[in-house]
Coordinates of C-alpha atoms and ligand atoms in Angstrom, one line a residue:
M1 CA 0.0 0.0 0.0
Q2 CA 1.2 3.5 -0.8
R3 CA 2.5 5.1 2.3
R4 CA 1.8 8.8 2.0
P5 CA -1.8 8.6 0.9
L6 CA -2.5 5.8 3.3
L7 CA -0.8 7.6 6.1
Q8 CA -2.6 10.8 5.4
A9 CA -5.9 9.1 5.0
L10 CA -5.5 7.1 8.2
A11 CA -4.3 10.2 10.0
G12 CA -7.5 12.0 8.8
L13 CA -9.6 9.1 9.8
A14 CA -8.0 9.0 13.2
A15 CA -8.8 12.7 13.6
G16 CA -12.5 11.9 12.9
A17 CA -12.7 13.0 9.3
A18 CA -14.7 10.9 6.8
L19 CA -15.3 8.1 9.4
P20 CA -16.4 5.0 7.5
A21 CA -19.3 4.1 9.7
G22 CA -19.6 0.5 10.7
A23 CA -16.1 -0.6 9.5
R24 CA -15.4 -2.2 12.8
P25 CA -13.6 -5.5 13.4
A26 CA -15.7 -8.6 12.9
S27 CA -16.3 -11.0 15.8
A28 CA -14.1 -14.1 16.4
E29 CA -17.2 -16.1 17.2
A30 CA -18.7 -15.4 13.8
F31 CA -15.7 -16.9 12.1
D32 CA -15.8 -20.0 14.3
A33 CA -19.4 -20.5 13.5
A34 CA -19.0 -20.0 9.8
A35 CA -15.8 -22.2 9.5
A36 CA -17.1 -25.0 11.7
S37 CA -18.2 -27.1 8.8
Q38 CA -15.3 -26.4 6.5
P39 CA -12.1 -28.2 7.6
L40 CA -10.1 -26.4 4.9
L41 CA -10.5 -23.1 6.7
T42 CA -8.6 -24.1 9.9
P43 CA -5.4 -22.3 8.9
L44 CA -7.4 -19.0 8.6
K45 CA -8.3 -19.0 12.3
G46 CA -4.8 -17.8 13.1
V47 CA -2.7 -18.0 16.2
S48 CA -2.8 -16.1 19.5
D49 CA 0.1 -14.8 21.6
A50 CA 0.1 -18.1 23.4
T51 CA 0.2 -20.2 20.2
G52 CA 2.4 -17.9 18.1
D53 CA 5.6 -19.8 19.1
R54 CA 5.8 -23.2 17.6
D55 CA 8.6 -25.8 17.7
A56 CA 8.5 -29.4 16.5
Q57 CA 10.3 -32.2 14.7
A58 CA 8.3 -33.1 11.6
L59 CA 7.3 -36.7 10.9
L60 CA 9.2 -37.6 7.7
R61 CA 7.8 -39.6 4.8
G62 CA 9.5 -40.6 1.6
R63 CA 13.2 -40.0 0.9
W64 CA 14.6 -36.6 2.0
P65 CA 17.9 -36.2 0.1
A66 CA 20.9 -36.0 2.4
E67 CA 22.5 -33.3 0.3
L68 CA 19.5 -31.0 0.8
R69 CA 20.6 -28.8 3.7
G70 CA 19.5 -25.4 4.7
R71 CA 16.7 -23.2 6.0
F72 CA 13.4 -22.6 4.3
H73 CA 11.6 -19.5 5.7
R74 CA 8.1 -18.4 5.0
N75 CA 6.0 -15.5 6.2
G76 CA 2.3 -14.6 6.4
P77 CA -0.4 -12.9 8.4
A78 CA -1.0 -15.1 11.4
L79 CA -2.7 -13.2 14.3
F80 CA -6.2 -12.0 13.5
E81 CA -8.0 -11.8 16.8
R82 CA -7.7 -10.0 20.1
A83 CA -10.3 -9.6 22.9
G84 CA -12.9 -11.3 20.8
E85 CA -12.5 -9.0 17.8
R86 CA -11.3 -10.3 14.4
Y87 CA -9.8 -8.4 11.5
H88 CA -11.8 -8.2 8.3
H89 CA -8.9 -8.6 5.9
W90 CA -6.5 -11.5 5.5
F91 CA -3.6 -9.0 4.9
D92 CA -4.2 -7.3 8.3
G93 CA -2.8 -10.1 10.5
D94 CA 0.5 -9.8 12.3
G95 CA 3.3 -11.6 10.6
M96 CA 4.6 -15.0 11.7
V97 CA 7.8 -16.4 10.2
Q98 CA 8.1 -20.2 9.8
Q99 CA 11.5 -21.8 9.6
Y100 CA 12.1 -25.3 8.3
T101 CA 15.6 -26.5 9.0
L102 CA 16.8 -29.3 6.8
D103 CA 20.0 -31.0 8.0
G104 CA 20.0 -34.1 5.8
T105 CA 18.4 -36.3 8.5
H106 CA 15.6 -34.3 10.1
V107 CA 13.2 -31.5 9.3
R108 CA 12.7 -29.2 12.3
H109 CA 10.1 -26.5 12.4
R110 CA 10.2 -23.3 14.4
G111 CA 7.6 -20.5 14.1
R112 CA 7.7 -17.1 15.7
L113 CA 5.5 -14.0 15.6
V114 CA 7.5 -11.1 14.4
R115 CA 7.9 -8.8 17.4
T116 CA 7.1 -5.6 15.7
A117 CA 6.4 -2.4 17.6
K118 CA 2.7 -2.8 16.7
L119 CA 2.6 -6.4 18.1
A120 CA 4.4 -5.4 21.3
A121 CA 2.0 -2.5 21.9
E122 CA -1.1 -4.6 21.3
Q123 CA 0.2 -7.4 23.4
R124 CA 0.6 -5.0 26.3
A125 CA -2.9 -3.5 25.7
G126 CA -4.6 -6.8 25.2
R127 CA -6.5 -5.4 22.2
F128 CA -6.0 -4.1 18.7
Q129 CA -4.8 -0.5 18.8
M130 CA -3.4 0.4 15.4
Q131 CA -5.2 1.1 12.1
T132 CA -4.7 -1.6 9.5
L133 CA -5.2 -1.9 5.7
G134 CA -8.6 -3.4 5.9
T135 CA -10.1 -2.9 9.4
W136 CA -11.1 0.3 11.2
I137 CA -9.8 0.3 14.7
E138 CA -11.8 2.5 17.1
G139 CA -9.7 5.0 19.0
A140 CA -6.5 4.3 17.2
P141 CA -3.8 6.9 17.7
P142 CA -2.7 8.9 14.7
V143 CA -0.4 7.1 12.4
T144 CA 3.0 8.6 13.0
G145 CA 5.0 6.7 10.5
P146 CA 5.0 3.5 8.4
D147 CA 6.4 1.3 11.1
S148 CA 3.6 2.1 13.6
M149 CA 1.4 -0.2 11.5
N150 CA 4.1 -2.4 10.1
T151 CA 3.0 -6.1 10.5
A152 CA 6.1 -7.6 8.8
N153 CA 3.7 -10.2 7.4
T154 CA 4.5 -10.8 3.7
N155 CA 7.9 -12.3 2.9
A156 CA 11.0 -13.7 4.6
L157 CA 14.5 -13.7 3.1
E158 CA 18.0 -14.5 4.4
H159 CA 20.5 -12.0 3.1
G160 CA 23.8 -10.7 4.4
G161 CA 23.6 -12.8 7.6
R162 CA 20.1 -11.5 8.6
L163 CA 16.7 -12.8 8.1
L164 CA 14.4 -10.1 6.8
A165 CA 10.7 -10.2 7.6
M166 CA 9.1 -7.8 5.1
W167 CA 5.9 -5.9 4.5
E168 CA 4.9 -3.6 1.7
G169 CA 5.0 -0.2 3.3
G170 CA 7.6 0.0 6.0
S171 CA 11.0 -1.1 7.2
A172 CA 12.2 -4.7 6.8
I173 CA 12.3 -6.2 10.3
A174 CA 15.5 -8.1 11.0
M175 CA 15.4 -11.5 12.8
D176 CA 18.1 -13.8 13.9
P177 CA 18.1 -16.8 11.6
T178 CA 19.5 -19.1 14.4
D179 CA 16.5 -18.7 16.8
L180 CA 14.0 -16.3 15.0
S181 CA 14.3 -13.7 17.7
T182 CA 13.4 -10.3 16.4
R183 CA 16.2 -7.7 16.2
G184 CA 14.1 -4.8 15.0
P185 CA 13.6 -2.5 12.0
V186 CA 16.5 -2.2 9.5
T187 CA 17.8 1.3 8.8
W188 CA 20.0 1.0 5.8
G189 CA 21.8 4.3 6.4
A190 CA 21.8 7.6 8.2
G191 CA 18.6 9.5 7.6
L192 CA 16.8 6.5 6.0
Q193 CA 14.7 5.5 9.0
Q194 CA 11.2 4.1 8.2
L195 CA 11.6 4.5 4.4
P196 CA 9.6 1.8 2.8
F197 CA 11.4 -1.4 1.8
S198 CA 8.8 -3.5 -0.1
A199 CA 8.2 -7.2 0.4
H200 CA 9.4 -8.5 -2.9
P201 CA 13.2 -7.7 -3.3
K202 CA 15.0 -9.6 -5.9
V203 CA 18.4 -11.1 -5.4
G204 CA 20.4 -11.7 -8.6
P205 CA 22.8 -14.6 -9.1
D206 CA 25.6 -12.2 -8.1
G207 CA 24.0 -11.9 -4.6
H208 CA 23.1 -8.2 -5.1
L209 CA 19.7 -7.3 -3.8
W210 CA 17.4 -4.8 -5.5
N211 CA 14.2 -3.5 -4.0
I212 CA 11.8 -0.7 -4.2
G213 CA 9.6 1.3 -1.8
T214 CA 6.9 3.7 -2.7
Q215 CA 5.7 6.8 -0.8
G216 CA 3.1 9.1 -2.3
D217 CA 4.4 10.0 -5.7
K218 CA 8.0 9.0 -4.8
L219 CA 9.7 5.8 -5.8
I220 CA 12.7 4.6 -3.7
V221 CA 15.2 2.1 -5.3
W222 CA 17.4 0.2 -2.9
H223 CA 20.6 -1.6 -4.0
I224 CA 22.1 -3.8 -1.2
G225 CA 25.4 -5.6 -1.6
P226 CA 25.8 -9.3 -1.0
D227 CA 27.1 -8.6 2.5
G228 CA 23.9 -6.8 3.4
H229 CA 25.2 -3.3 3.3
L230 CA 23.6 -0.5 1.4
L231 CA 25.4 0.4 -1.8
R232 CA 23.1 3.0 -3.2
V233 CA 19.6 4.5 -2.8
Q234 CA 17.9 6.4 -5.6
V235 CA 14.7 8.4 -5.4
G236 CA 12.5 9.1 -8.4
G237 CA 8.9 9.9 -9.3
L238 CA 6.0 7.6 -9.9
P239 CA 3.8 8.1 -13.0
F240 CA 0.7 7.0 -10.9
A241 CA 0.7 8.2 -7.4
G242 CA -1.2 6.6 -4.5
G243 CA -1.5 3.2 -6.1
M244 CA -0.5 -0.2 -4.8
V245 CA 2.9 -1.3 -5.9
H246 CA 3.5 -4.8 -4.7
D247 CA 6.3 -6.5 -6.7
M248 CA 9.1 -5.8 -9.1
A249 CA 11.5 -7.6 -11.4
I250 CA 15.2 -7.1 -12.3
T251 CA 17.2 -7.7 -15.4
E252 CA 20.9 -7.3 -15.9
R253 CA 20.4 -3.6 -16.7
H254 CA 16.9 -2.8 -15.7
L255 CA 14.2 -2.6 -13.0
V256 CA 10.7 -3.4 -14.1
V257 CA 7.8 -2.3 -11.9
P258 CA 4.1 -3.0 -12.6
L259 CA 1.8 -0.2 -11.3
P260 CA -1.7 -1.4 -11.2
P261 CA -4.4 1.4 -11.0
V262 CA -5.8 0.3 -7.6
R263 CA -6.4 2.7 -4.7
L264 CA -7.8 2.6 -1.3
N265 CA -11.3 4.0 -1.3
F266 CA -11.5 5.8 2.0
G267 CA -14.3 8.1 0.9
R268 CA -16.8 5.3 0.1
P269 CA -19.4 4.6 2.8
V270 CA -19.0 1.2 4.3
D271 CA -21.9 -0.7 5.9
G272 CA -20.5 -2.9 8.7
G273 CA -17.7 -4.2 6.6
P274 CA -14.1 -3.7 5.7
R275 CA -12.4 -0.9 3.8
R276 CA -12.9 -1.2 0.0
F277 CA -10.5 -1.4 -2.9
A278 CA -11.1 -0.9 -6.6
L279 CA -9.4 -0.2 -9.9
V280 CA -9.6 3.5 -10.8
P281 CA -11.8 3.7 -13.9
G282 CA -10.0 4.8 -17.0
E283 CA -6.6 4.2 -15.6
P284 CA -4.3 1.7 -17.4
L285 CA -1.9 -0.8 -16.0
R286 CA 1.5 0.9 -16.2
V287 CA 4.8 -0.8 -16.4
L288 CA 7.8 1.3 -15.5
V289 CA 11.1 0.2 -17.0
M290 CA 14.2 1.9 -15.5
E291 CA 17.9 1.6 -15.8
K292 CA 19.4 0.3 -12.6
A293 CA 22.4 2.6 -13.0
D294 CA 20.2 5.7 -13.4
I295 CA 16.5 5.4 -12.7
T296 CA 15.8 8.7 -14.4
K297 CA 16.4 6.9 -17.7
R298 CA 13.1 5.2 -17.9
R299 CA 10.1 4.4 -20.1
V300 CA 6.4 4.0 -18.9
F301 CA 4.3 1.6 -20.9
E302 CA 0.5 1.6 -20.7
L303 CA -1.5 -1.6 -20.9
P304 CA -5.2 -2.5 -20.5
A305 CA -6.2 -2.1 -16.9
E306 CA -5.4 -5.1 -14.7
M307 CA -4.6 -5.9 -11.1
V308 CA -1.1 -7.2 -10.6
F309 CA 0.3 -8.7 -7.4
H310 CA 3.2 -10.7 -8.6
V311 CA 5.8 -10.9 -11.3
G312 CA 7.6 -14.1 -12.4
N313 CA 10.8 -12.9 -13.9
A314 CA 12.3 -10.5 -16.4
H315 CA 15.3 -10.4 -18.7
D316 CA 16.9 -8.0 -21.2
T317 CA 16.1 -8.5 -24.9
T318 CA 17.6 -7.0 -28.0
E319 CA 14.6 -4.5 -28.1
G320 CA 14.2 -3.9 -24.4
V321 CA 12.9 -6.3 -21.7
A322 CA 10.6 -9.3 -21.3
L323 CA 8.5 -9.6 -18.2
S324 CA 6.2 -12.4 -16.9
W325 CA 3.5 -11.5 -14.4
V326 CA 0.1 -12.7 -13.0
G327 CA -2.7 -10.4 -13.9
A328 CA -6.4 -10.3 -12.8
P329 CA -9.2 -8.3 -14.5
D330 CA -10.1 -6.5 -11.3
A331 CA -9.2 -6.0 -7.7
W332 CA -11.8 -8.7 -6.6
F333 CA -9.4 -10.7 -4.4
L334 CA -8.0 -7.6 -2.6
D335 CA -11.5 -6.2 -2.2
R336 CA -13.6 -9.2 -1.5
G337 CA -11.8 -12.6 -1.7
A338 CA -9.4 -11.9 1.1
V339 CA -12.2 -10.6 3.2
D340 CA -14.7 -13.4 2.6
L341 CA -11.9 -15.9 3.4
L342 CA -11.1 -14.3 6.8
A343 CA -14.8 -14.2 7.6
G344 CA -15.0 -18.0 7.0
R345 CA -17.4 -17.5 4.1
P346 CA -15.3 -18.0 1.0
T347 CA -16.7 -17.0 -2.4
A348 CA -15.6 -18.1 -5.8
D349 CA -13.3 -15.9 -7.8
P350 CA -15.4 -14.5 -10.6
G351 CA -12.4 -13.4 -12.7
A352 CA -9.6 -15.2 -14.5
V353 CA -6.2 -14.8 -13.0
H354 CA -3.7 -15.6 -15.7
L355 CA 0.0 -15.6 -16.5
R356 CA 1.1 -12.9 -19.0
I357 CA 4.4 -12.5 -20.8
G358 CA 5.1 -9.1 -22.2
R359 CA 7.8 -8.0 -24.5
F360 CA 8.6 -4.3 -24.1
D361 CA 10.3 -2.4 -26.9
L362 CA 12.2 0.4 -25.2
A363 CA 13.1 2.3 -28.4
R364 CA 9.6 2.3 -30.0
G365 CA 7.6 2.3 -26.8
R366 CA 5.6 -0.7 -27.9
V367 CA 4.5 -3.8 -26.0
Q368 CA 3.3 -7.2 -27.0
V369 CA 1.6 -9.3 -24.4
D370 CA 0.8 -13.1 -24.6
A371 CA -1.9 -14.3 -22.2
H372 CA -1.6 -17.9 -21.0
A373 CA -4.8 -19.5 -19.7
G374 CA -5.0 -21.1 -16.2
E375 CA -5.7 -19.9 -12.7
V376 CA -2.2 -19.4 -11.2
E377 CA -0.4 -17.3 -8.5
F378 CA 3.0 -17.1 -6.8
P379 CA 5.3 -17.4 -9.8
R380 CA 8.9 -18.3 -9.0
V381 CA 12.0 -18.9 -11.1
H382 CA 15.3 -20.8 -10.6
P383 CA 17.4 -18.6 -8.3
A384 CA 20.3 -18.6 -10.8
R385 CA 17.9 -17.2 -13.5
V386 CA 16.6 -14.2 -11.6
G387 CA 16.9 -11.4 -14.0
Q388 CA 18.1 -13.7 -16.8
R389 CA 16.3 -15.6 -19.5
A390 CA 14.6 -18.5 -17.9
R391 CA 12.6 -21.3 -19.5
F392 CA 10.5 -22.5 -16.6
L393 CA 8.3 -20.8 -14.1
A394 CA 7.0 -22.6 -11.0
L395 CA 3.4 -21.5 -10.1
G396 CA 0.7 -22.4 -7.6
A397 CA -2.4 -23.4 -9.5
A398 CA -6.1 -24.2 -9.4
W399 CA -8.2 -25.9 -12.0
P400 CA -11.7 -27.3 -12.1
A401 CA -10.7 -30.6 -10.6
H402 CA -12.8 -30.5 -7.5
A403 CA -16.4 -29.2 -7.8
A404 CA -16.9 -29.4 -4.0
R405 CA -14.3 -26.8 -3.3
S406 CA -15.0 -24.6 -6.3
K407 CA -16.0 -21.7 -4.0
L408 CA -12.6 -21.6 -2.3
P409 CA -10.3 -19.1 -4.0
L410 CA -7.2 -20.9 -3.0
L411 CA -4.7 -23.1 -4.8
H412 CA -4.6 -26.9 -4.7
G413 CA -1.8 -27.7 -7.1
V414 CA 1.6 -26.7 -8.3
Q415 CA 2.8 -26.5 -11.9
L416 CA 5.8 -25.8 -14.1
F417 CA 5.2 -23.6 -17.1
D418 CA 7.5 -23.9 -20.1
T419 CA 7.8 -20.4 -21.6
E420 CA 9.3 -21.8 -24.8
T421 CA 6.6 -24.3 -25.6
G422 CA 3.7 -23.2 -23.5
R423 CA 3.5 -26.7 -22.0
V424 CA 2.3 -27.1 -18.5
R425 CA 3.2 -30.0 -16.2
R426 CA 1.4 -30.1 -12.9
F427 CA 0.6 -32.0 -9.7
D428 CA -2.7 -31.9 -7.8
Y429 CA -2.5 -32.1 -4.0
G430 CA -6.2 -32.9 -4.0
E431 CA -9.6 -31.8 -2.8
Q432 CA -8.6 -31.7 0.8
A433 CA -5.4 -29.6 0.4
I434 CA -4.4 -26.0 0.0
A435 CA -1.2 -25.5 -1.9
E436 CA 1.0 -22.5 -1.0
E437 CA 3.9 -21.0 -2.8
H438 CA 6.6 -23.4 -4.0
V439 CA 10.2 -22.3 -4.5
I440 CA 12.8 -23.8 -6.9
V441 CA 15.8 -25.2 -5.0
P442 CA 18.8 -26.2 -7.2
K443 CA 20.3 -29.6 -6.5
P444 CA 23.8 -29.0 -5.2
G445 CA 26.5 -28.8 -7.9
T446 CA 24.0 -28.4 -10.8
S447 CA 22.9 -25.5 -13.0
G448 CA 20.1 -26.8 -15.2
E449 CA 16.6 -25.4 -14.5
L450 CA 15.1 -28.8 -14.0
D451 CA 18.1 -30.1 -12.0
A452 CA 16.2 -28.9 -9.1
W453 CA 13.5 -29.5 -6.5
L454 CA 10.3 -27.7 -5.8
L455 CA 9.9 -27.0 -2.1
G456 CA 6.6 -25.8 -0.7
T457 CA 4.0 -26.2 2.0
T458 CA 0.4 -27.4 1.9
F459 CA -2.4 -27.5 4.4
D460 CA -3.7 -31.1 4.6
A461 CA -7.3 -30.8 5.9
R462 CA -7.6 -34.6 6.5
R463 CA -4.6 -34.5 8.9
Q464 CA -5.4 -30.9 10.0
A465 CA -1.7 -30.3 9.6
T466 CA 0.8 -28.3 7.6
V467 CA 3.0 -30.4 5.4
L468 CA 6.4 -29.5 3.8
N469 CA 6.6 -31.1 0.3
L470 CA 9.6 -31.8 -1.9
L471 CA 9.1 -32.5 -5.6
D472 CA 11.6 -33.3 -8.3
A473 CA 11.3 -30.6 -10.9
A474 CA 12.0 -33.1 -13.7
H475 CA 9.2 -35.4 -12.5
L476 CA 6.8 -32.9 -11.1
E477 CA 3.7 -34.8 -12.0
D478 CA 4.8 -37.7 -9.8
G479 CA 4.2 -35.6 -6.7
P480 CA 6.3 -35.3 -3.6
V481 CA 9.4 -37.5 -3.3
A482 CA 9.4 -36.5 0.4
Q483 CA 7.2 -34.9 2.9
A484 CA 7.6 -33.5 6.4
V485 CA 4.3 -33.5 8.4
L486 CA 4.0 -31.1 11.3
P487 CA 1.9 -32.0 14.4
Y488 CA -0.1 -28.8 13.9
A489 CA -1.7 -26.5 11.3
L490 CA 0.1 -23.3 10.7
P491 CA -1.6 -20.1 9.4
L492 CA -1.5 -19.9 5.6
G493 CA 1.5 -17.8 4.5
F494 CA 2.4 -15.7 1.4
H495 CA 6.0 -16.0 0.5
G496 CA 9.3 -17.5 1.4
N497 CA 12.8 -18.4 0.4
F498 CA 15.3 -21.2 0.8
Q499 CA 18.9 -20.6 2.0
A500 CA 21.3 -23.5 1.4
G501 CA 23.9 -24.2 4.0
Ligands
FE2_1 FE1 3.3 -10.9 -2.6

């Protein structure tokens, strides 16, 4: 979410202006009643302060390769309820980082709530205090800066010896990868406190990290060296201010940033529900292509209006850049889908969320887009191909395999998309599973895109447990070669990353 308009709007609301009547938290009891008959919704209940710390050895099935060693971190909104009140929006929950440690013999899980300033204050108060993206909190103090509402709930990445828990609009929160203790907000340099560091940085094969942050009509570009120290920060202008800028891609020379035309609708009356989101009529999807070395050297492309959360990958071409992304015809999931899920009353996604691949001609200002049918999300690429030409994308997917769960706008499978042939290979976890993001993990000593595993979690409703799955990328359709079953269900998460070692 854009900081400045959001902060200004929230500050105005806190002062009593344009109060959206009725947009109060929902009741925890209402969720329990609605979700009682749907075992797939268990992970949307969330954790409490008491259950937000989890530790267990997983029960192993299949053959875990001895050479697969490292830490897989995931993050997602996890704490939704205090004092009987429940957030309206899935994205509102306080972040909880999950760590799966693979030592060649065991899989150990550790989960911790990210100890943000917001979480600490609300733990002391015993109730929600701060405004959120989707829920009006009565009596909340004015928002003084991005980190006062930072939930650190979107992504987790080890880089430069730190584990970063990231949210879209504020500081990255550093955690200790050895025990998941929270160290606190990262300030990359003098005078850079609380500048937004978005949740989707990209790390190239050279270990350099690139990220953006947006604040009002300003765009911040971060360049962090492999050792975790700031190399450079650039500040530029945004061609569409006050929107939602969630993800970005890198190439060898460029940064590529989709700017969907979505805004918070603070002025719209709300009847007993959450805040609302919508695409701005008449505004296009913009894609901003900038040179890494000088972000003032840029070109803005305008495409048919579309909601974009996630990019797959990008690379330089002879004419400009190529970018893959997942586009939706409207902001339905942000506005309704994520709200209905958290209320325990899921509704079917009315739109088609598809993979797109666009070729952007920087000299002529033209773009050609191919749309690839299929309900997908969470695209990932082989880590050695980030910013390079890549043949395969791993994606979470849903398809009309299970009529009984057709109303649940969540994924049940994983697939590999071949960008050269358009061929899709996929595996279905089944009617009683929710599939989360899967990442591509290279087999040690290899470089081929399919000399790799796919590593990702599912919620198994039959077991009422979270399961870590390992699939062989070359034989994806055979399903997991190994699984690690936890003795509990974790909240659904968004994104994560594997760190070998
Ligand atoms: Fe995301």
